[in-house]
Coordinates of C-alpha atoms in Angstrom, one line a residue:
X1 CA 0.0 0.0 0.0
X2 CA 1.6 2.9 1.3
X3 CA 4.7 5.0 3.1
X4 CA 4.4 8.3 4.2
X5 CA 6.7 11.3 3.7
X6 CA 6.5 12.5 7.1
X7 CA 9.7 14.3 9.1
X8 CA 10.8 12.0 11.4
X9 CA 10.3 11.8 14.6
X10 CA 6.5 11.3 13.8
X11 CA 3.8 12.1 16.8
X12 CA 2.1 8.6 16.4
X13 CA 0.0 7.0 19.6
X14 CA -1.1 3.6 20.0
X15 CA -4.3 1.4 21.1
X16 CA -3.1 -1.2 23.2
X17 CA -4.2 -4.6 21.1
X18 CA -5.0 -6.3 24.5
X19 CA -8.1 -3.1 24.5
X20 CA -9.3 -4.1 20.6
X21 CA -11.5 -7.2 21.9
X22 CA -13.5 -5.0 24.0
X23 CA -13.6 -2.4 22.2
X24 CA -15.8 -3.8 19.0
X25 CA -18.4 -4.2 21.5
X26 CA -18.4 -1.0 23.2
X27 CA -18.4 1.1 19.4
X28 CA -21.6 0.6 18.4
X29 CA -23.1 3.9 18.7
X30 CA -19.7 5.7 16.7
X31 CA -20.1 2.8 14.1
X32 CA -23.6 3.3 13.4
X33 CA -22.3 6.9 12.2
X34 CA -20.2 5.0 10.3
X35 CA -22.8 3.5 8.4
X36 CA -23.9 4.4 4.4
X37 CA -26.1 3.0 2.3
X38 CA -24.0 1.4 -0.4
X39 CA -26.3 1.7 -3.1
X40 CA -26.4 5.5 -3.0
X41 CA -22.7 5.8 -2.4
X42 CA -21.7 3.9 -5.4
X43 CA -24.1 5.6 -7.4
X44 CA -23.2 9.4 -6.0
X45 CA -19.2 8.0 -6.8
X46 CA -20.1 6.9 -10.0
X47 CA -21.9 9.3 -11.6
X48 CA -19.1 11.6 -10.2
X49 CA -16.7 9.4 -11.9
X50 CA -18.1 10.1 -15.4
X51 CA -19.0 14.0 -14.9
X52 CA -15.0 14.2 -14.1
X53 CA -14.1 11.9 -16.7
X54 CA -16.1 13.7 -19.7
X55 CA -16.5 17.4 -18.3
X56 CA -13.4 17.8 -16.7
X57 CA -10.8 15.5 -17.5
X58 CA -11.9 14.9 -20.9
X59 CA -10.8 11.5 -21.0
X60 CA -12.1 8.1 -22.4
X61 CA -11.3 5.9 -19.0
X62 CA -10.0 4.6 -16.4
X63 CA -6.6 3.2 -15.1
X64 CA -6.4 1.8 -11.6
X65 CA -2.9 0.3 -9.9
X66 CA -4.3 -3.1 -8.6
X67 CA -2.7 -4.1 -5.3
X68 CA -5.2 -6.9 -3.9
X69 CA -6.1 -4.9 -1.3
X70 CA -9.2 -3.3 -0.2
X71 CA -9.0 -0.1 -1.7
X72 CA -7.6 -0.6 -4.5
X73 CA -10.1 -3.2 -5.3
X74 CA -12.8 -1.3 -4.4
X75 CA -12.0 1.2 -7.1
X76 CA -11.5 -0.9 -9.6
X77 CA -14.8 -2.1 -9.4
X78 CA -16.5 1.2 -9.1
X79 CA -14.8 2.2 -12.3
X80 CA -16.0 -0.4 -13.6
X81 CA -19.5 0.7 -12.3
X82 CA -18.9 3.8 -13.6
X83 CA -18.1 3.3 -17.3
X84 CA -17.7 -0.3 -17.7
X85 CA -15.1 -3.0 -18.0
X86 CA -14.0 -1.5 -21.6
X87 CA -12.9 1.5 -20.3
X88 CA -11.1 0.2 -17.3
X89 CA -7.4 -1.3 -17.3
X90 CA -6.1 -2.6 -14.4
X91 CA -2.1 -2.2 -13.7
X92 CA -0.3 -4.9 -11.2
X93 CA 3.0 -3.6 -10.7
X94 CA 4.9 -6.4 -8.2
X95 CA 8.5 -5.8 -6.9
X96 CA 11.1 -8.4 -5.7
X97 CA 9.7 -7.4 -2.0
X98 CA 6.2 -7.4 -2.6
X99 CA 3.9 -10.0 -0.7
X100 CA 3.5 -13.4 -3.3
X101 CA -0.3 -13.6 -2.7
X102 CA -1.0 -9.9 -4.0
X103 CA -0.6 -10.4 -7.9
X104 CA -2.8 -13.6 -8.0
X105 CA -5.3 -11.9 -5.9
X106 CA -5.5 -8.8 -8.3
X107 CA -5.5 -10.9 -11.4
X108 CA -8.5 -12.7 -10.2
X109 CA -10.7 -9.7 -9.0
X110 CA -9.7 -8.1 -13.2
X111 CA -10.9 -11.8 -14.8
X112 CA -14.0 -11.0 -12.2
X113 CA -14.4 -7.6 -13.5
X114 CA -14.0 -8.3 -17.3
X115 CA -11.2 -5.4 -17.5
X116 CA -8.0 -5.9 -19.7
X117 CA -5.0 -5.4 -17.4
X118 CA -1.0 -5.8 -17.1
X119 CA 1.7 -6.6 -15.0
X120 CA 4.8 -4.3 -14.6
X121 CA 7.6 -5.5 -13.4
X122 CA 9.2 -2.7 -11.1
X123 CA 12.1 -4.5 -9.6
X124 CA 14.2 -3.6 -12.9
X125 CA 13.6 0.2 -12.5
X126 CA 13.9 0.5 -8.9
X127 CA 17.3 -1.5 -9.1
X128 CA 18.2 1.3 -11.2
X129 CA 17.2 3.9 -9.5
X130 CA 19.1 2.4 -6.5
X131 CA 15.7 1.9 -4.1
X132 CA 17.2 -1.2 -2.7
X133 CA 20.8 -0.2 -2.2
X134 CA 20.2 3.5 -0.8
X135 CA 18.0 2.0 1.8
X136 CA 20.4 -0.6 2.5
X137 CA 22.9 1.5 3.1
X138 CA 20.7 3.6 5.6
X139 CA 20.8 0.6 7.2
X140 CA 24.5 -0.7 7.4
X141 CA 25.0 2.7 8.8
X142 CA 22.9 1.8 11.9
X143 CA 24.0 -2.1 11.6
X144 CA 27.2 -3.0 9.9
X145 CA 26.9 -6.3 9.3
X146 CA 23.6 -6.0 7.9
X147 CA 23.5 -8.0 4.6
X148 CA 21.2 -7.5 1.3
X149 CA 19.4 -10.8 1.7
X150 CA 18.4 -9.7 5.1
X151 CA 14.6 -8.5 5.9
X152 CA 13.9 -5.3 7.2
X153 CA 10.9 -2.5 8.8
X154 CA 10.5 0.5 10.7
X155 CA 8.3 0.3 13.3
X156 CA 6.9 2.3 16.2
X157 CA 7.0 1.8 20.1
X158 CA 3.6 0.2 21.4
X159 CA 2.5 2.2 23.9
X160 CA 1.9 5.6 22.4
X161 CA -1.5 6.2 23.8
X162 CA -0.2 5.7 27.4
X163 CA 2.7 8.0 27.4
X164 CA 3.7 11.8 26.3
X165 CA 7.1 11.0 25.7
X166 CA 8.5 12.1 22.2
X167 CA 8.0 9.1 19.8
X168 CA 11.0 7.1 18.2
X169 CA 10.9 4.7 15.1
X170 CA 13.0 1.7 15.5
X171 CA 14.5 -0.5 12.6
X172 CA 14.1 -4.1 12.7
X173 CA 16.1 -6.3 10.6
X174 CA 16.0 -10.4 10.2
X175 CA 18.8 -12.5 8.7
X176 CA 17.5 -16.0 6.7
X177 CA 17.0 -17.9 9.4
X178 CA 18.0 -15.5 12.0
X179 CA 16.5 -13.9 14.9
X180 CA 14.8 -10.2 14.6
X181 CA 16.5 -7.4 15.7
X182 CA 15.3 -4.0 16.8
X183 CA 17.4 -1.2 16.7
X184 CA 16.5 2.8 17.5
X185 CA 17.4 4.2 14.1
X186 CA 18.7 8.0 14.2
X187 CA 16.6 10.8 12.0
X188 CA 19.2 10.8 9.3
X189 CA 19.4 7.5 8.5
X190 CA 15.3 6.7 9.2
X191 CA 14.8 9.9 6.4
X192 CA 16.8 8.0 3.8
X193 CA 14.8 4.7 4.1
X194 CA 11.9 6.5 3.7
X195 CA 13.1 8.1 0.4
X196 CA 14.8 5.3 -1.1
X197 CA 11.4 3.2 -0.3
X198 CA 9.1 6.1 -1.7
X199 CA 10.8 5.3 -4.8
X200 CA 8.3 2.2 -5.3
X201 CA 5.1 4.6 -4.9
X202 CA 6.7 7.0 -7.5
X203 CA 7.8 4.6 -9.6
X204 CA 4.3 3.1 -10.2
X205 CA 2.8 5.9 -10.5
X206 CA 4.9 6.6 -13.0
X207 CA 4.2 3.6 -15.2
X208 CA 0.2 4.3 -14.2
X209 CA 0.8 7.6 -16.0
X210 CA 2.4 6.3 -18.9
X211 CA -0.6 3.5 -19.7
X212 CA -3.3 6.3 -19.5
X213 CA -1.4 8.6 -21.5
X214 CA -1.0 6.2 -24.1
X215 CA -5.0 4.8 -23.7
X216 CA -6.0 8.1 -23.2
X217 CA -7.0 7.7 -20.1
X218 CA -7.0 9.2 -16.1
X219 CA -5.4 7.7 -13.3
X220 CA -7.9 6.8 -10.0
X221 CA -6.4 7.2 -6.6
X222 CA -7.3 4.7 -4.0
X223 CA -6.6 6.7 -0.9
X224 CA -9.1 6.0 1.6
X225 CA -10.3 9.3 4.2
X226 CA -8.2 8.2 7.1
X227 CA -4.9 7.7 4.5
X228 CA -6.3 10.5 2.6
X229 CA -7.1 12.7 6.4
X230 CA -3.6 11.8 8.0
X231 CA -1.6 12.0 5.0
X232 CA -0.5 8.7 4.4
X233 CA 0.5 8.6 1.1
X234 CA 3.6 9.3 -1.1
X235 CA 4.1 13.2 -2.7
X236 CA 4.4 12.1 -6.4
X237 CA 3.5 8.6 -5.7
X238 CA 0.4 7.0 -4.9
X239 CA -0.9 10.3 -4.2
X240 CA -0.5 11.5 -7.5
X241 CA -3.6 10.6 -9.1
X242 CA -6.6 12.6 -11.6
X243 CA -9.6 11.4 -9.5
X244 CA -9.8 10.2 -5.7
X245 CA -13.5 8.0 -5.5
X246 CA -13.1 6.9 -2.0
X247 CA -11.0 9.7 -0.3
X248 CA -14.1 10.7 2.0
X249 CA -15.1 7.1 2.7
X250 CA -13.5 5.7 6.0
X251 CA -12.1 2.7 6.1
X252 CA -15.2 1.1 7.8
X253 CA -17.3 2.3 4.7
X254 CA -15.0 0.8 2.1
X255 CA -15.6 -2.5 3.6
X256 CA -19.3 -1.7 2.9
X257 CA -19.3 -1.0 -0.4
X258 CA -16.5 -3.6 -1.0
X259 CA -19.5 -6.4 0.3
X260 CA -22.0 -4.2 -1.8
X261 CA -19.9 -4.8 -4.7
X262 CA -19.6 -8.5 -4.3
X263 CA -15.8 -8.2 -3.4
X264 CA -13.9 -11.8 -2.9
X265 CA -13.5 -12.3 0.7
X266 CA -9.5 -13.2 -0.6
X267 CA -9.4 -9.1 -0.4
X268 CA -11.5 -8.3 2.3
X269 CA -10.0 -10.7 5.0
X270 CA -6.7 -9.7 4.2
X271 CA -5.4 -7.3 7.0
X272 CA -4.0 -4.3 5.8
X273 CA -0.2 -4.0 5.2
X274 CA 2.3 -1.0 3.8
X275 CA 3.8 -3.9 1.2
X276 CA 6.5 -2.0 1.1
X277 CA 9.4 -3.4 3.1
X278 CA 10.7 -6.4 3.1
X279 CA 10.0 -7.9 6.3
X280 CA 6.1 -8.0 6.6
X281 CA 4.5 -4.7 8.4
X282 CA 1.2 -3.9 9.2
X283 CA -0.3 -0.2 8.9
X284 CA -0.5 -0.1 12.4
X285 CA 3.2 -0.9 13.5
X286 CA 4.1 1.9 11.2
X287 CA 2.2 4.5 10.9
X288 CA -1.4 4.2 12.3
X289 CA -0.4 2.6 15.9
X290 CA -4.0 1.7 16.1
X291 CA -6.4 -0.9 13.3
X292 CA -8.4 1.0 11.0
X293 CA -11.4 0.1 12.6
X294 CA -10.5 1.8 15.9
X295 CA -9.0 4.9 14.1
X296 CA -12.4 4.9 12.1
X297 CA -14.0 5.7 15.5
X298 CA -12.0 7.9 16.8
X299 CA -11.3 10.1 13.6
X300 CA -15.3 10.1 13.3
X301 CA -15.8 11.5 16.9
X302 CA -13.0 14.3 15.8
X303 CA -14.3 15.4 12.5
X304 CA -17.8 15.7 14.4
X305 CA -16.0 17.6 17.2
X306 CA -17.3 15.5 20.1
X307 CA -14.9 16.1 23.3
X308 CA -12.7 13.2 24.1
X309 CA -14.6 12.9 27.2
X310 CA -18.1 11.9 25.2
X311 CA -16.2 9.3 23.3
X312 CA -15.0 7.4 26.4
X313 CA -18.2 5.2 27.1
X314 CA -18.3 4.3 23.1
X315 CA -14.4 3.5 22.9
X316 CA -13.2 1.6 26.2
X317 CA -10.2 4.1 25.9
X318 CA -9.4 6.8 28.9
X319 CA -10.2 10.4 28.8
X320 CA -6.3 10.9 28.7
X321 CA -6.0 8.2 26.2
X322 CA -8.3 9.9 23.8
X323 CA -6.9 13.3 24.4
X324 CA -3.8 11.7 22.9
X325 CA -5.1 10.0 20.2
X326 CA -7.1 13.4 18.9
X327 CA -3.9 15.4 19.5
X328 CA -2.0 12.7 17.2
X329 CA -5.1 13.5 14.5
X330 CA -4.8 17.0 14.8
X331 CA -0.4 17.1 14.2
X332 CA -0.7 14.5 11.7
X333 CA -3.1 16.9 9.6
X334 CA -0.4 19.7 10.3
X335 CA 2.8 17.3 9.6
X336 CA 1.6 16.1 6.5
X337 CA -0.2 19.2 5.0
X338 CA 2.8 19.6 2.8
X339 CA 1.9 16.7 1.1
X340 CA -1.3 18.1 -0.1
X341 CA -0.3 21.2 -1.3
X342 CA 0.4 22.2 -5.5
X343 CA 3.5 23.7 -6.5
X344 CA 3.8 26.9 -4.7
X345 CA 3.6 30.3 -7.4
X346 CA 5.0 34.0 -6.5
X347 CA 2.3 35.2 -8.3
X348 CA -1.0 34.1 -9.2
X349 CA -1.1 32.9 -12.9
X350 CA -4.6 32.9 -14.5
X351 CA -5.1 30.2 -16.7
X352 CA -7.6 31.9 -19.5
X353 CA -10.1 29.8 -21.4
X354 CA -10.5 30.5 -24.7
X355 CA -13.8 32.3 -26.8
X356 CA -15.3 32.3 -29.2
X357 CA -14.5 35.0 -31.9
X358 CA -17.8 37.7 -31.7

């Protein structure tokens, strides 16, 4: 999915997963805000789809990067939805660290959908561009003996929502066969990971780009509202995209529409995962600190401004727990509002259209 291009050290906090049992039971009245009625939503997204497409895009379809997960899937099958399979092509773009079971999975869903598709290769490119061996070397600068056939992930501390201390990403690494290891990695080295591994968003967003160009076609985003929200996407990468369908659905909603749309259960049980570095790494040990679900909740109660102390009963989580968990919403959205913003102009350049002679 995805890697952020946050500063480091990122303010992250963390749900306990000992609280997540309990929890499901005590959301209900926050989930039933959560709630849509799939049938409009996928109608209101598609007819949006093909006003942007022919009105302001101006182009003939659709291209979606198909990882076999959730989001990505769900678009694909709303684009289909929205100007059928003829018009949609579906992009699998697998590197040497990507998980196995994702290509099938997508391949799959695009014989489901009818939609012509192809798989790109990105190992070639990013070998090129030196993804693999400028992380690496971020890495031997914190381990020296670390080796290239060794695994590796950043990961965050597990107790963010019971703590203010500052936050501090460790690096864990895992020879064949070996024991893991977790190291505290220093800022300089954790920013050089991060942009030798946003090479992989960039990169296929660059080959998206290149197969609608030559189809004649726009790219579709898959960001999600909380990845969308918290900035949890790539600058140039897999936030580069012409249209966004689900970036105001939470992740709660996606599943919806995802059993609306007849989704395989081969995506939606899958848990959600960065597939970005080599070691496997969920969402939450990297970025989130807390499962969608949860973070659904919470981000709900704050975008309808409902004190942290009104969200106690609903959540299972303290008053001071919840205070943290809105503060880490709130510096997110500042962090990461770089990553939202166009190219910045000293002067305002209007962009005429043209008329008709009189």
């Amino acid at each position: 999915m995805h890697f952020s291009g946050v500063e480091y050290p990122i303010c992250l906090f963390y749900v306990q997963r000992s609280l997540t049992a309990p929890l499901t039971a005590r959301m209900t009245t926050t989930l039933s805000g959560l709630e849509i009625d799939p049938a409009t939503a996928v109608s209101q997204i598609t007819a949006a789809l093909r006003t942007q497409l022919a009105t302001t895009l101006k182009r003939r379809g659709l291209v979606v990067g198909m990882s076999g997960g959730v989001d990505s899937s769900v678009c694909a099958a709303l684009a289909v939805e929205a100007v059928g399979p003829a018009r949609v092509f579906g992009l699998f773009m697998p590197e040497r660290e990507s998980d196995p079971e994702s290509l099938g999975i997508a391949q799959s869903l695009a014989d489901q959908l009818g939609i012509e598709y192809a798989t790109e290769d990105i190992a070639p490119i990013l070998e090129g561009a030196g993804c693999y061996q400028r992380r690496n070397d971020a890495i031997r600068q914190v381990i020296p003996e670390f080796e290239d056939d060794w695994g590796s992930k950043l990961v965050l501390p597990s107790d963010r929502l019971d703590t203010d201390r500052i936050n501090i990403t460790y690096l864990v690494v895992q020879p064949p066969g070996g024991e893991m290891r977790r190291v505290r990695v220093p800022a300089a080295e954790y920013r050089q990971i991060v942009a030798a591994s946003n090479f992989k968003q960039r990169v296929r967003a660059m080959l998206e780009y290149y197969h609608a160009d030559r189809l004649h076609y726009a790219v579709v985003g898959t960001p999600n509202r909380l990845e969308y929200d918290q900035g949890f996407f790539v600058k140039g990468g897999d936030g580069l995209a012409d249209v966004k369908p689900i970036a105001h659905l939470y992740k709660t909603q996606v599943y919806q529409i995802a059993q609306y749309l007849n989704i395989p259960t081969a995506v939606t049980s899958r848990a959600p995962t960065t597939d970005t570095f080599s070691l496997p790494q969920s969402q939450e040990e990297f970025y989130y600190s807390m499962p969608t679900r949860t973070l659904d909740v919470v981000l709900h109660a704050r975008n309808e401004g409902r004190p942290a102390a009104d969200v106690v009963a609903e959540t299972g989580f303290t008053e001071e727990q919840l205070a943290r968990a809105y503060a880490d919403i709130d510096q997110k959205r500042v962090t990461t509002r770089y990553l939202h913003l166009g190219p910045q102009l000293v002067e305002r350049v209007p962009l005429h259209t043209p008329t008709s002679p009189a």
